[in-house]
mmCIF file with all atom_site columns, C-alpha atoms in Angstrom:
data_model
loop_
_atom_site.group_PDB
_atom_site.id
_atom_site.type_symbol
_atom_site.label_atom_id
_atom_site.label_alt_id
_atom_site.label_comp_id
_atom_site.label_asym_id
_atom_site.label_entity_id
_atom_site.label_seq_id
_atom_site.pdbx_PDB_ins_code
_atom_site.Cartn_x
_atom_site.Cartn_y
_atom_site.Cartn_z
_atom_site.occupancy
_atom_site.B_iso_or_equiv
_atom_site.pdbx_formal_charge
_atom_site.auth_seq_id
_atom_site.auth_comp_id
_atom_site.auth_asym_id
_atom_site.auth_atom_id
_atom_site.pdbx_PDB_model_num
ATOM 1   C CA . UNK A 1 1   ? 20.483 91.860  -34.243 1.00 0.00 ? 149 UNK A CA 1
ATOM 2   C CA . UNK A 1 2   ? 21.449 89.403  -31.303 1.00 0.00 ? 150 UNK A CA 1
ATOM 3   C CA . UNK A 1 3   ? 18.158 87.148  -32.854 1.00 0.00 ? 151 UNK A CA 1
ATOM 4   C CA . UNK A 1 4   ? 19.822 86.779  -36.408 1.00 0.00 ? 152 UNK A CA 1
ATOM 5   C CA . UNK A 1 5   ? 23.429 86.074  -34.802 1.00 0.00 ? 153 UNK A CA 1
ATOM 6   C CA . UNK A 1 6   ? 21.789 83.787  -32.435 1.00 0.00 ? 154 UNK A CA 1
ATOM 7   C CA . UNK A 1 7   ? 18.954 81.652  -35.305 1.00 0.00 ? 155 UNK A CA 1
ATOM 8   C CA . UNK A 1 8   ? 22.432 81.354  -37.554 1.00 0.00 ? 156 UNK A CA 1
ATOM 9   C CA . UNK A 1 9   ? 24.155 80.130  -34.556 1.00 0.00 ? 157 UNK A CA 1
ATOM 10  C CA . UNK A 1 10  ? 21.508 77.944  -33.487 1.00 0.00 ? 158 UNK A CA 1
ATOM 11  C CA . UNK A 1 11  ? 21.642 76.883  -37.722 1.00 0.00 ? 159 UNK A CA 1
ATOM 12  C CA . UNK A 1 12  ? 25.033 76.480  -37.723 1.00 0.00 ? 160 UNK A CA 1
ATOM 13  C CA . UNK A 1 13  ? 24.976 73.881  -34.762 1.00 0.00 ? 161 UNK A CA 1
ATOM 14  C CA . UNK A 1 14  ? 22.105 71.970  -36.171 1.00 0.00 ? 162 UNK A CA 1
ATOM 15  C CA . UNK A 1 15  ? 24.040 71.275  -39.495 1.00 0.00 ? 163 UNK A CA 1
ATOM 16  C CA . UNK A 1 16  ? 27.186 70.232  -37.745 1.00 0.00 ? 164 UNK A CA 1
ATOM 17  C CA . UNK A 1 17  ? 25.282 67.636  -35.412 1.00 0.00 ? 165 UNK A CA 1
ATOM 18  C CA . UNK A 1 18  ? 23.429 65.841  -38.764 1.00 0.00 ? 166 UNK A CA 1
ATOM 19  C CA . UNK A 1 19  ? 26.484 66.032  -40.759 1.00 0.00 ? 167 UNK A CA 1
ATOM 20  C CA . UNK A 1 20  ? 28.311 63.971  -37.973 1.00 0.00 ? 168 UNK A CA 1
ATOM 21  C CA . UNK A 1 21  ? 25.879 61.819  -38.333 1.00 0.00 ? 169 UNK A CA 1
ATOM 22  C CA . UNK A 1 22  ? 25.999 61.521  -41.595 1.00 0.00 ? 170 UNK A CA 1
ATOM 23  C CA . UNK A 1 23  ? 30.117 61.206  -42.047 1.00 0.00 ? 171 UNK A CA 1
ATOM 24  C CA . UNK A 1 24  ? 29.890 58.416  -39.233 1.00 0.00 ? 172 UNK A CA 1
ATOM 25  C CA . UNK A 1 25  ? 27.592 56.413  -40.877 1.00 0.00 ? 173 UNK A CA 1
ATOM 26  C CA . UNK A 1 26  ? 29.945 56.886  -43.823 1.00 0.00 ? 174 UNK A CA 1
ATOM 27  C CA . UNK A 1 27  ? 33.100 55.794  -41.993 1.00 0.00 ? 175 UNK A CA 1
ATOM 28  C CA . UNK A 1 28  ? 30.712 53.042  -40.582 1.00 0.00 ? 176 UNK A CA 1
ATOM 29  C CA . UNK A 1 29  ? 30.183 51.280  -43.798 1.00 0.00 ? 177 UNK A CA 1
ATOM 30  C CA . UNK A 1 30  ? 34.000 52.245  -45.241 1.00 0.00 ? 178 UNK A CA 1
ATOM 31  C CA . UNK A 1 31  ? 35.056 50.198  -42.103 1.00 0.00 ? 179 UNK A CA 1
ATOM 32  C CA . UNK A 1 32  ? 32.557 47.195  -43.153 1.00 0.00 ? 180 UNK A CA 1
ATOM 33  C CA . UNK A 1 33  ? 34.100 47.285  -46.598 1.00 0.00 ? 181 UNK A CA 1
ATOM 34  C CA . UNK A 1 34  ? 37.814 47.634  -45.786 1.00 0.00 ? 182 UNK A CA 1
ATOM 35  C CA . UNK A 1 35  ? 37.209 45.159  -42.831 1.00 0.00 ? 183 UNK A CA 1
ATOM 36  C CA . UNK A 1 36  ? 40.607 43.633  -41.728 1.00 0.00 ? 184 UNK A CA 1
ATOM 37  C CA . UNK A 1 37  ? 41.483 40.102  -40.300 1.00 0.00 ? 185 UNK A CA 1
ATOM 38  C CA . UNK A 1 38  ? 42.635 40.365  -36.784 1.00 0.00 ? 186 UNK A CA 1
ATOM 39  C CA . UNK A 1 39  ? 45.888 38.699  -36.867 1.00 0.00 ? 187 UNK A CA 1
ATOM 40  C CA . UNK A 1 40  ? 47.926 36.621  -33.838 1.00 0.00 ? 188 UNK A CA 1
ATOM 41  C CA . UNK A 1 41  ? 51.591 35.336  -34.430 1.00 0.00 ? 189 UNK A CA 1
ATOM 42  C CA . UNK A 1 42  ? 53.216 33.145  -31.411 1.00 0.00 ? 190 UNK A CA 1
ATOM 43  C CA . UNK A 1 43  ? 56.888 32.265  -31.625 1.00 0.00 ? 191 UNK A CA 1
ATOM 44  C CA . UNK A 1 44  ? 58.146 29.876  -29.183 1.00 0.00 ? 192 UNK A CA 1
ATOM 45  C CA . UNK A 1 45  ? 61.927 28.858  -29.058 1.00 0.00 ? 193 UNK A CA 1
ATOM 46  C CA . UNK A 1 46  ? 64.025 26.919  -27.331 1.00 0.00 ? 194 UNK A CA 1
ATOM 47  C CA . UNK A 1 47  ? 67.748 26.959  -26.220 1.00 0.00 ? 195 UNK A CA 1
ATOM 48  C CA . UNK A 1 48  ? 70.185 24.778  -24.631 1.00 0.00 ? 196 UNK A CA 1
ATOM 49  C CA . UNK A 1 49  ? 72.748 25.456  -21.751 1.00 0.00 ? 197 UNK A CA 1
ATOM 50  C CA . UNK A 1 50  ? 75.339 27.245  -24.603 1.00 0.00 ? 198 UNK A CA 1
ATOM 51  C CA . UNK A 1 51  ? 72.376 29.335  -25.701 1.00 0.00 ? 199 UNK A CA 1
ATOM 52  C CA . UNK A 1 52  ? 71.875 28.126  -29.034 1.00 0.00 ? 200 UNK A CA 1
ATOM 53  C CA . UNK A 1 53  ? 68.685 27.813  -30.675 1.00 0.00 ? 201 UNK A CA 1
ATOM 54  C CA . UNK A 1 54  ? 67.697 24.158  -30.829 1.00 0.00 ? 202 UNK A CA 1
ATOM 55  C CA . UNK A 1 55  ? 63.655 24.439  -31.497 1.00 0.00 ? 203 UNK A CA 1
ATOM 56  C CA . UNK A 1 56  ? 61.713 26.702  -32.980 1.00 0.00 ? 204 UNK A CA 1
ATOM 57  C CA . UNK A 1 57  ? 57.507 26.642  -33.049 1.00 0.00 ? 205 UNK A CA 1
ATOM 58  C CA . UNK A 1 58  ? 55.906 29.440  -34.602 1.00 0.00 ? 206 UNK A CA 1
ATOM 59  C CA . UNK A 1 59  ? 51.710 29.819  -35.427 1.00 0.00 ? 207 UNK A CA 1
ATOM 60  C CA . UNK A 1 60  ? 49.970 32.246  -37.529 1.00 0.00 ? 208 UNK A CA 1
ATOM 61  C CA . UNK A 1 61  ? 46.309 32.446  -37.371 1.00 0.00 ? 209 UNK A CA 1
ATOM 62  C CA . UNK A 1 62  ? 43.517 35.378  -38.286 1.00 0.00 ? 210 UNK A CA 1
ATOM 63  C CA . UNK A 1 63  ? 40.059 35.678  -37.992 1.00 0.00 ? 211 UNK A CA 1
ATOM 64  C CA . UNK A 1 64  ? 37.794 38.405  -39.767 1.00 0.00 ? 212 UNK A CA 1
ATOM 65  C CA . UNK A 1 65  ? 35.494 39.876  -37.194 1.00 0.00 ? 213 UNK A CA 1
ATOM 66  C CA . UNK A 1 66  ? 33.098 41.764  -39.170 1.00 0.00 ? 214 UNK A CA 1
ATOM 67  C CA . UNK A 1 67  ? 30.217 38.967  -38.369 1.00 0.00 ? 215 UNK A CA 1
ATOM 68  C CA . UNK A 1 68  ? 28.539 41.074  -35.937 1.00 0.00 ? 216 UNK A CA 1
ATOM 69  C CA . UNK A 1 69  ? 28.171 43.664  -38.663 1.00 0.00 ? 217 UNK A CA 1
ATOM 70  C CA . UNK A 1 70  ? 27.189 41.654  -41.352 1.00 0.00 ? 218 UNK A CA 1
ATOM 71  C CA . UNK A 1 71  ? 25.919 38.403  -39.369 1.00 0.00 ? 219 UNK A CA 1
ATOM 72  C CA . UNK A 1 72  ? 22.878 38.385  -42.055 1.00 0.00 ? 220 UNK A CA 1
ATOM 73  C CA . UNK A 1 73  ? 24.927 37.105  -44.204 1.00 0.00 ? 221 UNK A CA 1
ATOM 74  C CA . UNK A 1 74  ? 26.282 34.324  -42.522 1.00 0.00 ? 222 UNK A CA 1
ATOM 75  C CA . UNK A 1 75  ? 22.917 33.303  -41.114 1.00 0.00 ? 223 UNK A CA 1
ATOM 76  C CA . UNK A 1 76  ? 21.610 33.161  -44.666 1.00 0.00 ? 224 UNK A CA 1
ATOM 77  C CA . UNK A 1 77  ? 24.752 31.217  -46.254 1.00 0.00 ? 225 UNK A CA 1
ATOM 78  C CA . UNK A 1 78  ? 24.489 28.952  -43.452 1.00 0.00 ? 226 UNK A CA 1
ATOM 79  C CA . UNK A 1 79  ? 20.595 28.595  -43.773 1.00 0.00 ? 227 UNK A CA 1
ATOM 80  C CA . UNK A 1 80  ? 21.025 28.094  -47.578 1.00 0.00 ? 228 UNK A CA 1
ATOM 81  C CA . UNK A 1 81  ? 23.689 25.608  -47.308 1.00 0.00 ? 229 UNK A CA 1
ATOM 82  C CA . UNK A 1 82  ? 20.923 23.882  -44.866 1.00 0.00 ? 230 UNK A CA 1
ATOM 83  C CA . UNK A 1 83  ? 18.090 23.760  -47.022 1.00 0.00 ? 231 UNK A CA 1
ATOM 84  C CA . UNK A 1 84  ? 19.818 22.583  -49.787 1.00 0.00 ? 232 UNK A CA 1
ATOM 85  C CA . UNK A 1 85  ? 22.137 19.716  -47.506 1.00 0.00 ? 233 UNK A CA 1
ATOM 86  C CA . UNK A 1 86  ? 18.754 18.338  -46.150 1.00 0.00 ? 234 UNK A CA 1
ATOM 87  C CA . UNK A 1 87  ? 17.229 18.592  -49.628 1.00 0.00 ? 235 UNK A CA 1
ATOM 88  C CA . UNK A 1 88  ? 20.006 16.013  -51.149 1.00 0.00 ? 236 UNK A CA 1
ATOM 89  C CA . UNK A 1 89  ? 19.676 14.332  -47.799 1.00 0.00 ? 237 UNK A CA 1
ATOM 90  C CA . UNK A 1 90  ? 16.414 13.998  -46.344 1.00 0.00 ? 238 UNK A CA 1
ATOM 91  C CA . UNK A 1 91  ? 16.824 10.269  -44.721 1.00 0.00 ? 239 UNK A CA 1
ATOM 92  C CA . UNK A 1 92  ? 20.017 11.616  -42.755 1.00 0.00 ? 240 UNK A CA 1
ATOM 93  C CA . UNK A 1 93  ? 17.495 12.140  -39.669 1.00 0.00 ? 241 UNK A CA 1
ATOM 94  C CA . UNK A 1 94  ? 16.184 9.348   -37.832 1.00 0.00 ? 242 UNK A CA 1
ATOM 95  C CA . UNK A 1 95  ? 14.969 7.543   -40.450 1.00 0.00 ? 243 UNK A CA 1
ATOM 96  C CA . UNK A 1 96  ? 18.775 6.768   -41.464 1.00 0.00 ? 244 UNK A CA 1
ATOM 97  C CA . UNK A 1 97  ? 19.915 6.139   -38.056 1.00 0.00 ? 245 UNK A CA 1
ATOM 98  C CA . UNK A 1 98  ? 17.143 3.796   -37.875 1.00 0.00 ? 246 UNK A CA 1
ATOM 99  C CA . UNK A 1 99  ? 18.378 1.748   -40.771 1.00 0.00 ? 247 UNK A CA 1
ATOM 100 C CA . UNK A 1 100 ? 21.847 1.846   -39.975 1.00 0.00 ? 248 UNK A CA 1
ATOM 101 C CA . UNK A 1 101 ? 21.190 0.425   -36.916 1.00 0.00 ? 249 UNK A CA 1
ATOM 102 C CA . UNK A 1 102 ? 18.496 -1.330  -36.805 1.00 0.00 ? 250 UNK A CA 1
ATOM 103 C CA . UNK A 1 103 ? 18.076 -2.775  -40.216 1.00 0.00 ? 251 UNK A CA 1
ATOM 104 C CA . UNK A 1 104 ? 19.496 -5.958  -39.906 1.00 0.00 ? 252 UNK A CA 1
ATOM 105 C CA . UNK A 1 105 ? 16.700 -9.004  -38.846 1.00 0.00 ? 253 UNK A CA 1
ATOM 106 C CA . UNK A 1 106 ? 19.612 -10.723 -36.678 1.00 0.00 ? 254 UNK A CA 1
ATOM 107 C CA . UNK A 1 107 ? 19.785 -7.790  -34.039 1.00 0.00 ? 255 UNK A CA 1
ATOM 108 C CA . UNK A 1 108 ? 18.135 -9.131  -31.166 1.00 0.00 ? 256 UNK A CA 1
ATOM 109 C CA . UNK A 1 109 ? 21.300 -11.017 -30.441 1.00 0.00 ? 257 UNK A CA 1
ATOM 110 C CA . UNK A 1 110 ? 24.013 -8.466  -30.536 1.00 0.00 ? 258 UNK A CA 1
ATOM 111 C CA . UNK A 1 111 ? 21.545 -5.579  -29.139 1.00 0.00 ? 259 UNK A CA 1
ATOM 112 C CA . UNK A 1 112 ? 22.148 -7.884  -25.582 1.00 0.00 ? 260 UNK A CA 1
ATOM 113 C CA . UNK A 1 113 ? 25.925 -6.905  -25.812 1.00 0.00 ? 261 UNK A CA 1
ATOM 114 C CA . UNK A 1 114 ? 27.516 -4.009  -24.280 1.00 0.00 ? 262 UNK A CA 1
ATOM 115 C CA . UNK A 1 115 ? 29.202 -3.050  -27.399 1.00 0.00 ? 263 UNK A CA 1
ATOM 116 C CA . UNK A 1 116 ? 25.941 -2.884  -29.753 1.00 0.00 ? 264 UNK A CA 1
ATOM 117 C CA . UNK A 1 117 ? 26.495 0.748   -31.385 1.00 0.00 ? 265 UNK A CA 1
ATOM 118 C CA . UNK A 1 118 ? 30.176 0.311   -31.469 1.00 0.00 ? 266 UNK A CA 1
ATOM 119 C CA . UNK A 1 119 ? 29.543 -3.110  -33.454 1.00 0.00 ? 267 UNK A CA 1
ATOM 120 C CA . UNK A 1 120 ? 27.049 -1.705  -35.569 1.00 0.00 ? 268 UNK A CA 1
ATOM 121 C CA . UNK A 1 121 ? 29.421 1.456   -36.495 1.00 0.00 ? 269 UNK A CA 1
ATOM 122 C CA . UNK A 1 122 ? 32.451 -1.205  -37.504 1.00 0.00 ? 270 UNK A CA 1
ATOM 123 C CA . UNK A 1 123 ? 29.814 -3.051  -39.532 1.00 0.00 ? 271 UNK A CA 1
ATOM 124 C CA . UNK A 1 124 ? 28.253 -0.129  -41.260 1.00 0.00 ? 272 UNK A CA 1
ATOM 125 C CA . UNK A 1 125 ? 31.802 1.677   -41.387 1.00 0.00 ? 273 UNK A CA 1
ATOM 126 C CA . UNK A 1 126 ? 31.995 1.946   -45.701 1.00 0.00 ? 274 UNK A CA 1
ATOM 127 C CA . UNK A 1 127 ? 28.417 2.994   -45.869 1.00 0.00 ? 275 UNK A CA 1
ATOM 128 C CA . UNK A 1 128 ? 29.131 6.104   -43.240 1.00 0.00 ? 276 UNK A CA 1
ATOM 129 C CA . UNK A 1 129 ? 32.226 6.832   -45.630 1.00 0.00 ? 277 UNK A CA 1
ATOM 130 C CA . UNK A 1 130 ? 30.129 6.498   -48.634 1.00 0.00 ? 278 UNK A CA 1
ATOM 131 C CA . UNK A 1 131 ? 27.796 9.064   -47.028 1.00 0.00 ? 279 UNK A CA 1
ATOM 132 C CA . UNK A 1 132 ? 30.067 11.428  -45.717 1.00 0.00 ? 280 UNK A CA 1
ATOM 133 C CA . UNK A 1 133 ? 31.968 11.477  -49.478 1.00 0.00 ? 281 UNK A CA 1
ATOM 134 C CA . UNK A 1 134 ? 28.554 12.229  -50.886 1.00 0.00 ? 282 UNK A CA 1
ATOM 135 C CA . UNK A 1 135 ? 28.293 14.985  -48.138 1.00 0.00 ? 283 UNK A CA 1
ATOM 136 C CA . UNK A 1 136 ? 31.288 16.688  -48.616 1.00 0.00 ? 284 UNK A CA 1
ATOM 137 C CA . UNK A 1 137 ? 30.844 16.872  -52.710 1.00 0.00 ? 285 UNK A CA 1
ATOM 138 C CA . UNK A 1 138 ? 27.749 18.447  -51.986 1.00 0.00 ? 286 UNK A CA 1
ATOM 139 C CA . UNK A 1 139 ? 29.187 20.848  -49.888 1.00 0.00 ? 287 UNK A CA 1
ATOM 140 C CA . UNK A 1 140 ? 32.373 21.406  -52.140 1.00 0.00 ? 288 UNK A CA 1
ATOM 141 C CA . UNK A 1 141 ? 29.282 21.881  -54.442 1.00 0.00 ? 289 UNK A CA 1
ATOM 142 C CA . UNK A 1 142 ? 27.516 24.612  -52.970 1.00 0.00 ? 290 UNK A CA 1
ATOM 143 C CA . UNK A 1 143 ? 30.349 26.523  -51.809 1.00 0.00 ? 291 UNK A CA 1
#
């Protein structure tokens, strides 16, 4: 008799232990679906001598911090958004830098100055905001 009170024991205590298991993996991935931002509110204010309000500052920010959980997904958006970015723009390397700096036959003059790069950037200014217009749509595209 103590054998069959102790096996259903012992039978009880197994099934408790798995179904823990099994009702935290459950509230695991209820938390990953009902994942809330962390939020942070700061209110600064100011008063004068009379103890009136004169300025008042306030900031709201949140962040969702579920990325640990799901970081897969982020490293494939991000690694899709790559592949297709350098796909639209495969001079942006060194090849481009090498053209945007270097393409001009009259160079060996102004590479002597101390302000070569700067030069170069005021010169080549439109084409940079040509680029990063073309850039953005394709990320505006994409996402």
């Amino acid at each position: 008799m103590q054998r069959i009170i102790s096996g259903i024991l012992f039978l009880f205590l197994i099934c408790g232990c798995s179904s823990k298991k099994i009702n935290g993996q459950k509230e695991n991935q209820d938390s990953l679906s009902t994942n809330k931002p962390q939020t942070k509110i700061i209110v600064n204010k100011e008063y004068d001598d009379k103890g009136n309000l004169v300025n008042f500052d306030s900031s709201y920010s949140y962040y969702y911090s579920n990325m640990e959980n799901d970081s897969t997904f982020g490293d494939t958006a991000y690694h899709s958004f790559q592949d297709e970015f350098f796909n639209s723009f495969p001079n942006i390397q060194k090849p481009f830098l090498d053209d945007m700096f270097f393409e001009d036959s009259l160079l060996t003059y102004d590479f002597y100055k101390d302000d070569f790069f700067s030069k170069r950037f005021q010169f080549n200014n439109k084409r940079f905001e040509k680029l990063f217009e073309k850039m953005d749509s394709v990320k505006n595209k994409f996402y």
